Coordinates of C-alpha atoms in Angstrom, one line a residue:
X1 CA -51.2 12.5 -13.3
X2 CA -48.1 14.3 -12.2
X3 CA -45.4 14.5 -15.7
X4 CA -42.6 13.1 -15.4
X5 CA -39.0 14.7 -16.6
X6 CA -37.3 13.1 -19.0
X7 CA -34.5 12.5 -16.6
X8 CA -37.1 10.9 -14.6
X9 CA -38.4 8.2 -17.6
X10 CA -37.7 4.8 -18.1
X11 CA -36.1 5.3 -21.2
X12 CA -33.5 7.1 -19.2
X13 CA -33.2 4.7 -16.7
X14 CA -33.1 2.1 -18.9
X15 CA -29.5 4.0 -20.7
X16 CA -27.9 4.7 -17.4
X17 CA -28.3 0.9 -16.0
X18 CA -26.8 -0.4 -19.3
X19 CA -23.5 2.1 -18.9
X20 CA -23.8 1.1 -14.7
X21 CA -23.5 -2.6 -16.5
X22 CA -20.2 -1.2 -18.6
X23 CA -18.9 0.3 -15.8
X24 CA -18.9 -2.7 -13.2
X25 CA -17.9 -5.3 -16.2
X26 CA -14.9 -2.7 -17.0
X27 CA -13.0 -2.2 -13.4
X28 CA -13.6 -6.1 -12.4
X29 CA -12.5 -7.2 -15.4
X30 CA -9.8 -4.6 -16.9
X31 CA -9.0 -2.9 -13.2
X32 CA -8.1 -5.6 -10.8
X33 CA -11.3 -7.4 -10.4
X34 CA -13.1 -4.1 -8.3
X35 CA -16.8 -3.5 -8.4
X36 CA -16.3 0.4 -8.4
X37 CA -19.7 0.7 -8.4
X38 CA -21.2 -1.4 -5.9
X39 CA -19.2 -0.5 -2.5
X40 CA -20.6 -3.3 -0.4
X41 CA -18.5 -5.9 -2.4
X42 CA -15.3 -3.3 -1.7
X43 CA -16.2 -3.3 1.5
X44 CA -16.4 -7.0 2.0
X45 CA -13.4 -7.5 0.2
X46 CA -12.0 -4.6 2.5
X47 CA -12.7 -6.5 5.6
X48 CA -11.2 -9.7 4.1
X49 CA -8.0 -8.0 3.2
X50 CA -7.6 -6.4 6.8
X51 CA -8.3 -9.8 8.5
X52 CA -5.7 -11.4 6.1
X53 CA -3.1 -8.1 7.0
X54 CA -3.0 -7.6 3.7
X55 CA -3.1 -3.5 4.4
X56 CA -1.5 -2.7 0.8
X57 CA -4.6 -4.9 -0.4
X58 CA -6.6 -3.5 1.8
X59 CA -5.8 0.5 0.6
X60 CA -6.8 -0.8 -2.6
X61 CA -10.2 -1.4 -1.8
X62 CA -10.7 1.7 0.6
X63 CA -9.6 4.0 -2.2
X64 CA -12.5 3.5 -4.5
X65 CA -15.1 3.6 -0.6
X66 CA -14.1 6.6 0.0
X67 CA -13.9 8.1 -3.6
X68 CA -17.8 6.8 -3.8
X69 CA -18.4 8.8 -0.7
X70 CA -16.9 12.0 -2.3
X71 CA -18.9 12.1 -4.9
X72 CA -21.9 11.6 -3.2
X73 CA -21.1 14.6 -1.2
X74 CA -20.0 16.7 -4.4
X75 CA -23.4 15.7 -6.3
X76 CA -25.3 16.9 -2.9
X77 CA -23.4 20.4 -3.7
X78 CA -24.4 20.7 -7.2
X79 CA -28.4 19.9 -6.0
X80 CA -27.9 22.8 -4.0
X81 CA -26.1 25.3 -5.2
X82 CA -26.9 25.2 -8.7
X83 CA -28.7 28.0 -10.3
X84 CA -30.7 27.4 -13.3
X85 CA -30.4 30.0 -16.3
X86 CA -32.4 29.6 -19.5
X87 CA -30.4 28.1 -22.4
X88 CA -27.8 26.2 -19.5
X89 CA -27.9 22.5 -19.0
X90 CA -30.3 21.0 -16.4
X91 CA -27.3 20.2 -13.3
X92 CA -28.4 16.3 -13.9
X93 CA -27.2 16.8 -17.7
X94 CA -23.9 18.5 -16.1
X95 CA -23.6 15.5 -14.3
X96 CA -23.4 13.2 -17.3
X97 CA -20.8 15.7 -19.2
X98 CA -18.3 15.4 -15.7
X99 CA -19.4 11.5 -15.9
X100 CA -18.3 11.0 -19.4
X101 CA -14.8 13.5 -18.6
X102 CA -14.0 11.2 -16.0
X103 CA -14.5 7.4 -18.1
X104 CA -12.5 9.5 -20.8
X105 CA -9.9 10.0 -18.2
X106 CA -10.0 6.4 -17.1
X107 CA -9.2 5.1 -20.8
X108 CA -6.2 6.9 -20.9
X109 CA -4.4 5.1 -17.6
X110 CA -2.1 2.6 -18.6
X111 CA -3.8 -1.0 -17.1
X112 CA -2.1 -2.3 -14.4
X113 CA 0.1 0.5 -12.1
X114 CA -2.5 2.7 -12.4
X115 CA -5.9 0.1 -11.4
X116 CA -6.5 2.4 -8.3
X117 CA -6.5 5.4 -9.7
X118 CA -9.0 4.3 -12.7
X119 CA -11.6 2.5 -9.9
X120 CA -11.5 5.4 -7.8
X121 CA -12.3 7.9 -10.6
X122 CA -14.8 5.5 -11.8
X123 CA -16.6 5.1 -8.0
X124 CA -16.5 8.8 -8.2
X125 CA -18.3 9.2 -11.1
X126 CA -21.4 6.3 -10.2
X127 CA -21.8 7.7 -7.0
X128 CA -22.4 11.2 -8.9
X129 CA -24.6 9.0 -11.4
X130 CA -26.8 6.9 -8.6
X131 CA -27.2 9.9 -6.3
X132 CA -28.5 12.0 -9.6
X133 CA -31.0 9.5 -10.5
X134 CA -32.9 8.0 -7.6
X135 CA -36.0 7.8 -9.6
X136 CA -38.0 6.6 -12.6
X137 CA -41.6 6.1 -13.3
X138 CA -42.4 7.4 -10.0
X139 CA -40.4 4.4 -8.1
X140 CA -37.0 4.3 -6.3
X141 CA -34.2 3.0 -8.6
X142 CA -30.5 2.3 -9.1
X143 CA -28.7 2.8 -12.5
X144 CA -25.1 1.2 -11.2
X145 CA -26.4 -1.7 -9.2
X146 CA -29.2 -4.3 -9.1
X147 CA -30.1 -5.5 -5.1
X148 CA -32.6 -3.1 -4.2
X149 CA -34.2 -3.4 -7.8
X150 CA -34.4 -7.3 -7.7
X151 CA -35.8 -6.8 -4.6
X152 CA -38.5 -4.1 -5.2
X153 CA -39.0 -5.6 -8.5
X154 CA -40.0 -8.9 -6.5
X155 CA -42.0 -7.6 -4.2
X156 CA -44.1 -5.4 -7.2
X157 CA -44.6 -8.9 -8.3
X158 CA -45.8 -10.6 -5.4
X159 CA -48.3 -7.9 -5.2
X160 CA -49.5 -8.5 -8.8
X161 CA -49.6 -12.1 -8.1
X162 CA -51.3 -12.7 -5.6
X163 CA -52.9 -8.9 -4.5
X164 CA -54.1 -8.3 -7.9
X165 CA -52.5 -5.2 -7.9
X166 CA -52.5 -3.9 -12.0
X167 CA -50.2 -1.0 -10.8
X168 CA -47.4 -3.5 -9.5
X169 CA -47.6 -5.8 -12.5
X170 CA -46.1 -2.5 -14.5
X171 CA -43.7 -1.1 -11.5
X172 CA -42.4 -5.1 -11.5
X173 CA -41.9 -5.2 -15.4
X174 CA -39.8 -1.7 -14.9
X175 CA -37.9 -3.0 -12.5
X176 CA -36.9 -6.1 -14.1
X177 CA -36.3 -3.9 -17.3
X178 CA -33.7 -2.0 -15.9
X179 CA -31.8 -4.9 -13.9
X180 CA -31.8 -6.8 -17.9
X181 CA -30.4 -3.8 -19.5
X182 CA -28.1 -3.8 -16.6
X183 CA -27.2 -7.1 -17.4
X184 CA -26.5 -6.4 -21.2
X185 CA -24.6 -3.7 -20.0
X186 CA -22.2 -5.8 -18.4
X187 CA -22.4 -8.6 -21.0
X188 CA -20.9 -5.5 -23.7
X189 CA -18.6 -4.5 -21.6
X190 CA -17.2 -8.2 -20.8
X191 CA -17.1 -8.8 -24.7
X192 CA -15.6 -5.3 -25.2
X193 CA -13.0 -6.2 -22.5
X194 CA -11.1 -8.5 -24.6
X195 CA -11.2 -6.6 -27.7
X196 CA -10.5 -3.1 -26.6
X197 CA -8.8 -4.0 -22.5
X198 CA -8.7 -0.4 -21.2
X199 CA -10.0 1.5 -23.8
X200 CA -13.2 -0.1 -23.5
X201 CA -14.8 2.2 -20.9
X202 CA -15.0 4.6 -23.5
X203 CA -18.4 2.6 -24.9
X204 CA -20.0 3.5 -21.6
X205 CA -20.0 7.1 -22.5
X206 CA -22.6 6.2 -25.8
X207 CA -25.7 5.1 -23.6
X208 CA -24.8 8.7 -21.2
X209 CA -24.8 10.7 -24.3
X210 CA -27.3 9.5 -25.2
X211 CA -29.5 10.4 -21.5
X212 CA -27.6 13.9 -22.0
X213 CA -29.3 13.7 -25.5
X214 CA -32.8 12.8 -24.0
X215 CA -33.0 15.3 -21.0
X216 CA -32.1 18.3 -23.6
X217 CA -36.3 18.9 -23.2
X218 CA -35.4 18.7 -19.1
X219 CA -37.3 22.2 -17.4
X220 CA -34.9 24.5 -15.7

């Protein structure tokens, strides 16, 4: 059986899925009800605002699309031009240090003028996060939002169910693992919300030091 990196465990996914939780809870409720991390909702609420010609309300929505994109693009650069030295970081632990730089960045934006500039940083830094870690356990997953877990997760299940598949009973329980700490993730946050209002992202950067903590074993 093939070992699996650290950045590549369940325990890991299971940290990054609770922050992704933090992170969504944060900019819908502290930022001007945005899900910076899951773009299809921007871009529904994009196409909403356009039909309304709303365009103001409609820049607010592309900012945080296209700062997902761009860090997308930036992570790809780092995959491939990084070049590991003994005693450096793995690039995925760099990842989480520019993830955490950013969130610290975010708490210090006053709330309200400055919503757009706090959900585009923090699209910017999940894109960076989901296109990092793509896997876990051997299976496809995503640390910043749930539709293509609940769905793989059901479909492991089905093939437990009724295929008798042992290996699907397991890939369906680590699916459904990660979309509940997800869940929690965003449950903290929400509480947090209310007691801490902007400041709160700051609590997303425990459960990433913590991954940076767990990959420190992470091969060159």
């Amino acid at each position: 059986m093939k070992h699996l990196q650290p950045s590549e465990s369940l325990a890991n996914g299971l940290l990054l899925a609770f922050a992704g939780g933090m992170m969504d809870a944060y900019t819908y409720l502290c930022r001007g009800q945005v899900f910076a991390n899951a773009e299809t909702g921007n871009l529904v609420l994009l196409g909403i605002q356009l039909a309304q010609r709303n365009w103001g309300r409609a820049l607010y929505y592309l900012w945080p699309i296209m700062s997902f994109a761009l860090g997308v693009l930036l992570t790809e650069w780092l995959r491939s031009h990084f070049t590991p030295l003994p005693g450096l970081p793995h690039w995925r632990q760099l990842v989480l240090v520019v993830e955490c730089g950013g969130l610290l960045l975010v708490s210090l934006l006053p709330v309200g003028p400055l919503d757009w500039l706090a959900n585009v940083i923090v699209s910017f830094v999940s894109a960076m996060q989901i296109e990092s870690f793509r896997k876990f356990e051997g299976n496809p997953f995503s640390t910043t939002m749930c539709t293509g877990n609940l769905r793989s997760g059901t479909e492991k299940l089905y093939r437990c169910l009724f295929l008798r598949e042992e290996r699907a009973g397991r890939g369906a329980q680590d699916y459904y693992s990660v979309i509940l700490f997800f869940v929690l993730g965003a449950l903290v946050g929400g509480l947090c919300a209310d007691l801490l209002a902007g400041r709160s992202i700051l609590l997303a950067c425990l459960p990433l030091s913590l991954a940076f903590l767990l990959m420190l074993r992470e091969p060159q």
